[in-house]
PDB file of C-alpha atoms in Angstrom:
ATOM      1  CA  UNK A  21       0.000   0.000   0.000  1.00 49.00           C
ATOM      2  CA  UNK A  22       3.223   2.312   0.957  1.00 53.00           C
ATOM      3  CA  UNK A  23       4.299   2.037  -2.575  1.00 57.00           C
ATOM      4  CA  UNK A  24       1.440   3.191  -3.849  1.00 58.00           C
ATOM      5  CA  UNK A  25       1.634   6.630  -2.401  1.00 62.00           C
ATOM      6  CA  UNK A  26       5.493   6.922  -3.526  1.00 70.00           C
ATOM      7  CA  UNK A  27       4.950   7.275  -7.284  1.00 65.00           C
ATOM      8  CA  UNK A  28       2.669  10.028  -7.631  1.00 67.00           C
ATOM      9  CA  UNK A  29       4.940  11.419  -4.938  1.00 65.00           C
ATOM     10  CA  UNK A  30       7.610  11.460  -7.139  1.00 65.00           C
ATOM     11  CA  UNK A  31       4.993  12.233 -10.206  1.00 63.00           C
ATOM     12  CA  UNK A  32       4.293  15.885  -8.094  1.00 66.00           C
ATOM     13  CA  UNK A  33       7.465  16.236  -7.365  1.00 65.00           C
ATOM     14  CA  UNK A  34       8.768  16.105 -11.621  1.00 57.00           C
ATOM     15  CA  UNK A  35       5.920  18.163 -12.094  1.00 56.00           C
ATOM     16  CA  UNK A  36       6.648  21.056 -10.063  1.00 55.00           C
ATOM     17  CA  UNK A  37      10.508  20.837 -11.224  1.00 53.00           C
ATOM     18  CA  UNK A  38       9.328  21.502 -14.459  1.00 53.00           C
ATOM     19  CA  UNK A  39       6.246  24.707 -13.694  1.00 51.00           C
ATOM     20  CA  UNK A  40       9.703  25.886 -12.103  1.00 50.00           C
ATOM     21  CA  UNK A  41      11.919  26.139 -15.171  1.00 47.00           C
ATOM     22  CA  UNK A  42      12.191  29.062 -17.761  1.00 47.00           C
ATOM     23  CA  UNK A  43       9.521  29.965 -20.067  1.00 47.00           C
ATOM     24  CA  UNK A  44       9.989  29.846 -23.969  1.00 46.00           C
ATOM     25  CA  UNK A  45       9.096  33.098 -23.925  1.00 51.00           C
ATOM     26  CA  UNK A  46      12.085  35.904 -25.542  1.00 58.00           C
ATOM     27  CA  UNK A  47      13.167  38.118 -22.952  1.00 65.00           C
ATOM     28  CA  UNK A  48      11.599  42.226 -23.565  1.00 72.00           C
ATOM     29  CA  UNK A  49      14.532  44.456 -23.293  1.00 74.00           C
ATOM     30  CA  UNK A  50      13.713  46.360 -20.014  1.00 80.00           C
ATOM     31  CA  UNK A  51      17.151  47.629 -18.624  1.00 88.00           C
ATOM     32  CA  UNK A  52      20.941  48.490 -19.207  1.00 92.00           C
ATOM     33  CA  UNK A  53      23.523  47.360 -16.442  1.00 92.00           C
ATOM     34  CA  UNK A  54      27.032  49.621 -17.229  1.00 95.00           C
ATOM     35  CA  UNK A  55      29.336  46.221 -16.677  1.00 94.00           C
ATOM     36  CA  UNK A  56      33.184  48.672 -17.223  1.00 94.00           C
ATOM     37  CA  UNK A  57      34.309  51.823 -17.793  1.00 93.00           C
ATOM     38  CA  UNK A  58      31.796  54.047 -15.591  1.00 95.00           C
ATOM     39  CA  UNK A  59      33.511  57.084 -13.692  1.00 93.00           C
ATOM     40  CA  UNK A  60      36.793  56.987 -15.938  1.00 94.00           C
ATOM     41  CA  UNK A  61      39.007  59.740 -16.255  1.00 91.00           C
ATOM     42  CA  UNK A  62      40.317  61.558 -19.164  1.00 91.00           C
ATOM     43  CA  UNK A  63      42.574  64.560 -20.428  1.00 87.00           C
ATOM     44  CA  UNK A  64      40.744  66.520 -23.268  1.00 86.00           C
ATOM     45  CA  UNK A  65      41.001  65.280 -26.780  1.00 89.00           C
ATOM     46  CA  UNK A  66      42.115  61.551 -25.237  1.00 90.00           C
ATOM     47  CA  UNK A  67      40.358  58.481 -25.181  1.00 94.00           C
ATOM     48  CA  UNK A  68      39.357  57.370 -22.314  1.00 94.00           C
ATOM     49  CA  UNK A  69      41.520  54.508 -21.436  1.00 93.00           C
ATOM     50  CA  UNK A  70      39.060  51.336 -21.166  1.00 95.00           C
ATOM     51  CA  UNK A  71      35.677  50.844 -23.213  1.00 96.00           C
ATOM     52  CA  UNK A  72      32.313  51.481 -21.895  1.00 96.00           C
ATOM     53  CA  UNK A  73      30.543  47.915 -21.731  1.00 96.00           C
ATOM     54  CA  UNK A  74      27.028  47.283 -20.920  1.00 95.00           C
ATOM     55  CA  UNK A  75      24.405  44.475 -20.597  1.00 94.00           C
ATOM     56  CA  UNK A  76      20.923  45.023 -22.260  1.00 93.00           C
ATOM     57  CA  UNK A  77      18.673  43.099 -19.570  1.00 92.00           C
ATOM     58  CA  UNK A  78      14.992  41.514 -20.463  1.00 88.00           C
ATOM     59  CA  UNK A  79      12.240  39.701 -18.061  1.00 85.00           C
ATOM     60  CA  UNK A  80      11.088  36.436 -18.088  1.00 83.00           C
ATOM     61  CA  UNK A  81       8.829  34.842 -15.872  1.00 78.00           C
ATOM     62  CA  UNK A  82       8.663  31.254 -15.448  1.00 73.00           C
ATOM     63  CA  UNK A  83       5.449  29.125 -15.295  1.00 72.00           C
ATOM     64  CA  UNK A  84       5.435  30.197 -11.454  1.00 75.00           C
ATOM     65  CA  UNK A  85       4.981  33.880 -12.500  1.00 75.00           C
ATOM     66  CA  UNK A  86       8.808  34.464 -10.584  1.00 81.00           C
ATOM     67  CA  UNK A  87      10.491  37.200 -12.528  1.00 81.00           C
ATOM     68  CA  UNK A  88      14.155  37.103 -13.657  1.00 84.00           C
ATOM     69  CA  UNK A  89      16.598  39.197 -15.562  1.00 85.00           C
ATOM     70  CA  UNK A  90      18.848  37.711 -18.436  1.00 89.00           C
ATOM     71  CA  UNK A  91      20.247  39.352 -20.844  1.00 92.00           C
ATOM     72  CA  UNK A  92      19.059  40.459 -24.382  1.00 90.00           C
ATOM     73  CA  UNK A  93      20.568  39.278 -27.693  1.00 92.00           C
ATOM     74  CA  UNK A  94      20.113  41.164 -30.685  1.00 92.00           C
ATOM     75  CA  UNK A  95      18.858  44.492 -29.319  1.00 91.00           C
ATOM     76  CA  UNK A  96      19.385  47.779 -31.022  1.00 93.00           C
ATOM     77  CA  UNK A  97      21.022  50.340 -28.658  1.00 94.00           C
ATOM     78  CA  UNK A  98      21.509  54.254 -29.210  1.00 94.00           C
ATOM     79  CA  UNK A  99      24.672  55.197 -27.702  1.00 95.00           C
ATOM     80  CA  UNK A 100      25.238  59.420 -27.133  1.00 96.00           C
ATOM     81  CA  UNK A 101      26.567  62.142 -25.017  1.00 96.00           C
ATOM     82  CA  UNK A 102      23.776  63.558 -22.598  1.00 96.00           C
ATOM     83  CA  UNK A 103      22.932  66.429 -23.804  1.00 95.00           C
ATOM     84  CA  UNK A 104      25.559  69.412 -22.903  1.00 93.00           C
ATOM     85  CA  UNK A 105      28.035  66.572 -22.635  1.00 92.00           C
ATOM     86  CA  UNK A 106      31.303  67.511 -24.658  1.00 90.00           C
ATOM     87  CA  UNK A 107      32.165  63.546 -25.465  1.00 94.00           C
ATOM     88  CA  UNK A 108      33.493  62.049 -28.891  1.00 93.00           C
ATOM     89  CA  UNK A 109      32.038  58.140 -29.532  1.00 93.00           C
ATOM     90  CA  UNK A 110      35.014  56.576 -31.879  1.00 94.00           C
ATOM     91  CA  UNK A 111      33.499  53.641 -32.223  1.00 92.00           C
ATOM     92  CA  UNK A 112      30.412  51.414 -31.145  1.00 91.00           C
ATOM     93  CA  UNK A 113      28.161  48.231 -31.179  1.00 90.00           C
ATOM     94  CA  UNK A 114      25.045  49.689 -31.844  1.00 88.00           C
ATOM     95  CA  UNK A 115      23.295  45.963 -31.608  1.00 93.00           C
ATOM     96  CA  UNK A 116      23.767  43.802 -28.764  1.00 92.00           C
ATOM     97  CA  UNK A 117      25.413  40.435 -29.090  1.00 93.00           C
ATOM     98  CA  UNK A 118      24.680  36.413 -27.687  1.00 92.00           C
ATOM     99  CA  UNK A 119      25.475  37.593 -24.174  1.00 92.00           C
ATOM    100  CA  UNK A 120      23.394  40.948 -24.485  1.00 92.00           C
ATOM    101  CA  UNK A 121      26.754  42.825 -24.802  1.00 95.00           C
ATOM    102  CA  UNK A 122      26.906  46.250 -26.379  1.00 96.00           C
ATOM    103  CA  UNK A 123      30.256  48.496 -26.233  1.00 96.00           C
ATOM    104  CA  UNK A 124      31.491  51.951 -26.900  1.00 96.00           C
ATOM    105  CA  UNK A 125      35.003  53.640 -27.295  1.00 96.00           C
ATOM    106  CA  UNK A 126      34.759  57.341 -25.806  1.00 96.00           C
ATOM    107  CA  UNK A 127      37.268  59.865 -26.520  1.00 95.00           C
ATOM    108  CA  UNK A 128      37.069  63.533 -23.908  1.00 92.00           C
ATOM    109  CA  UNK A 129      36.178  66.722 -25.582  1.00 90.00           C
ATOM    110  CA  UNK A 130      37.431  70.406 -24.680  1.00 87.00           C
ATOM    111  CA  UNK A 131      35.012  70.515 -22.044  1.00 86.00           C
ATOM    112  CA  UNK A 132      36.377  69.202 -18.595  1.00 86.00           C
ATOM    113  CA  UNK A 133      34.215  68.246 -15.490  1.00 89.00           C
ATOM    114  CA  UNK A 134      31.699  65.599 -15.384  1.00 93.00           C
ATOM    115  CA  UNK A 135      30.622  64.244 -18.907  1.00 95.00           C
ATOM    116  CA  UNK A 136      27.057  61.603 -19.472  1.00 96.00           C
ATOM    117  CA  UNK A 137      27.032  58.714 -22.098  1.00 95.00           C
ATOM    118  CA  UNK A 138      23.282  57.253 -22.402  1.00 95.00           C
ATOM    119  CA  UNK A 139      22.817  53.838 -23.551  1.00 95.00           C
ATOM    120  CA  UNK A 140      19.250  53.530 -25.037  1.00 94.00           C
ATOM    121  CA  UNK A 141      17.883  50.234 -25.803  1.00 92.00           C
ATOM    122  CA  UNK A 142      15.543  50.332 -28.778  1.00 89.00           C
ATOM    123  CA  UNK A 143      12.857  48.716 -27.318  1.00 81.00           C
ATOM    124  CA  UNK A 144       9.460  50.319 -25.682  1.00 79.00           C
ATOM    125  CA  UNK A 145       9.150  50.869 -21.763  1.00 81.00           C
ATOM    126  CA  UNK A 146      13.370  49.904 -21.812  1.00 85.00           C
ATOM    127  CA  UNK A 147      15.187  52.298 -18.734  1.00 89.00           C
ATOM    128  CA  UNK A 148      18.164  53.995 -20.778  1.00 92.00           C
ATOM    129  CA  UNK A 149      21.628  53.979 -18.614  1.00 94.00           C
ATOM    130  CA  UNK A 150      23.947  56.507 -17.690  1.00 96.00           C
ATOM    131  CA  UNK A 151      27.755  56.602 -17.652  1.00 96.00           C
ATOM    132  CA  UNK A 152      29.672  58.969 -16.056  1.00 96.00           C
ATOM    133  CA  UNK A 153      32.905  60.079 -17.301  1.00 95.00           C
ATOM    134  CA  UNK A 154      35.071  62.726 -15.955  1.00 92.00           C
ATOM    135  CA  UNK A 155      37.349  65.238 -18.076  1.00 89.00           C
ATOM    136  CA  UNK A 156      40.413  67.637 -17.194  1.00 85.00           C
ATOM    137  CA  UNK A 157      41.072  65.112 -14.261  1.00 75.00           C
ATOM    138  CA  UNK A 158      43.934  62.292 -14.074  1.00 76.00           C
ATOM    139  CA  UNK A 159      45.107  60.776 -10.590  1.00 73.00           C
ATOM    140  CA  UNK A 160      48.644  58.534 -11.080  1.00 73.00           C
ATOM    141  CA  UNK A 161      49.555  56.404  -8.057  1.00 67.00           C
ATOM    142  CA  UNK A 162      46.121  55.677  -7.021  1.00 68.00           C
ATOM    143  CA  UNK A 163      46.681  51.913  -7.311  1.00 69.00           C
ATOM    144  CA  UNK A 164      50.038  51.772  -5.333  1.00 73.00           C
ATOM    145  CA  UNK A 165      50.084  48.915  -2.311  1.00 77.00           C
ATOM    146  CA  UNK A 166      51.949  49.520   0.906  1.00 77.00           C
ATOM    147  CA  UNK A 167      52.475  48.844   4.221  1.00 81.00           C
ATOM    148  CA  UNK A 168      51.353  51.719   6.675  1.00 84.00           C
ATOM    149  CA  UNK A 169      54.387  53.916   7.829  1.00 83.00           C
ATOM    150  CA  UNK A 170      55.828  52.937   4.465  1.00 83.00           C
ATOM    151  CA  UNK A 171      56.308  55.186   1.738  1.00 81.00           C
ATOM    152  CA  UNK A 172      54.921  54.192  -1.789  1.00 77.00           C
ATOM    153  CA  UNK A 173      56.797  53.841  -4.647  1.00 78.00           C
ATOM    154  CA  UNK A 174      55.042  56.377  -6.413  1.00 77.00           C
ATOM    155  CA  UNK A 175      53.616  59.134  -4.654  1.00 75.00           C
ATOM    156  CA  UNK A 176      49.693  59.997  -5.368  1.00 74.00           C
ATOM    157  CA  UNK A 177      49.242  62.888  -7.759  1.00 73.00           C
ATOM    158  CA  UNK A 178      46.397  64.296  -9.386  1.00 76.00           C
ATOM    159  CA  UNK A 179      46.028  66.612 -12.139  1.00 73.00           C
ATOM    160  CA  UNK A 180      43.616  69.213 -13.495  1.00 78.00           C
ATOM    161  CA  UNK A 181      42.884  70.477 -16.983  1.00 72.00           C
ATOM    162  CA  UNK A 182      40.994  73.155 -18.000  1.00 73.00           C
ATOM    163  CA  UNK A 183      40.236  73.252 -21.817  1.00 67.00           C
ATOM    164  CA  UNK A 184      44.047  72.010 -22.365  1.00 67.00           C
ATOM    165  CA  UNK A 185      45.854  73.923 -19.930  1.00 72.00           C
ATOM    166  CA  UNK A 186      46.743  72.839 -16.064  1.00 71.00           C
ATOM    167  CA  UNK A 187      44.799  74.633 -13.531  1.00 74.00           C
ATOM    168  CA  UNK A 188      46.963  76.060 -10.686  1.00 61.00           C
TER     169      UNK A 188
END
């Protein structure tokens, strides 16, 4: 009698394994997540040294109705300066790739202080991004390691640029 009860047990059991999995259902592009190169620095006229990468995100629910966020192949993307942003875009992947990946190469303007990218998915109700990037700024030594007491073997130095020239 015992083993009678243990099979559709196990039946329930396979059953709710599976209303738990992923729906066949494409992901709708509904957010950016800036994955390198927010908050760089930059003289004027340089490129900043690292690309800007980002994720386009979509929803899925599974059969249970739990949402999750995975990323979006194939997505058109706008990249471009905020407006009053003084930023150069050399070059860019204007459609995401298999793992949702889009990517940008920035170079600084004239303008120093802080400088927006926007990363717009093409896609309706999708949240755009923002990346900040900072011009007329650069800080050498900043990644030195040492003991305390010790002196570093560079010393920490940061310099500021005003449309090409240091600022005193």
């Amino acid at each position: 009698m015992k083993k009678l009860f243990i099979f559709p047990a196990l039946l329930m059991m396979c059953l709710l394994l599976l209303c738990a999995g992923c729906s066949d259902a494409p992901a709708q592009p509904c957010s950016v997540n800036i994955t390198a190169g927010n908050e760089q620095r930059a003289f004027a006229g340089k490129k900043f040294a690292y690309p800007i990468r980002a994720t386009i995100l979509g929803e899925v629910k599974n059969l249970m109705g739990h949402k999750k966020h995975v990323p979006c192949p194939k997505v058109k993307v706008k990249i471009f300066p905020a407006p009053g942003s003084d930023l150069q875009i050399v070059s860019v992947s204007d459609v995401s790739d298999d793992g949702g990946e889009v990517s940008a190469i920035v170079r600084a303007g004239k303008s120093s202080g802080d400088q927006y990218l926007i990363i717009q998915p093409e896609a309706r109700n999708a949240k755009p991004a923002k990346v900040r990037l900072i011009t007329g700024l650069g800080i050498t030594g900043d990644n030195s390691e040492t003991i305390a007491g010790d002196v570093a073997d560079k010393p920490i130095a940061v310099k500021v640029m005003k449309q090409g020239k240091p600022v005193s």
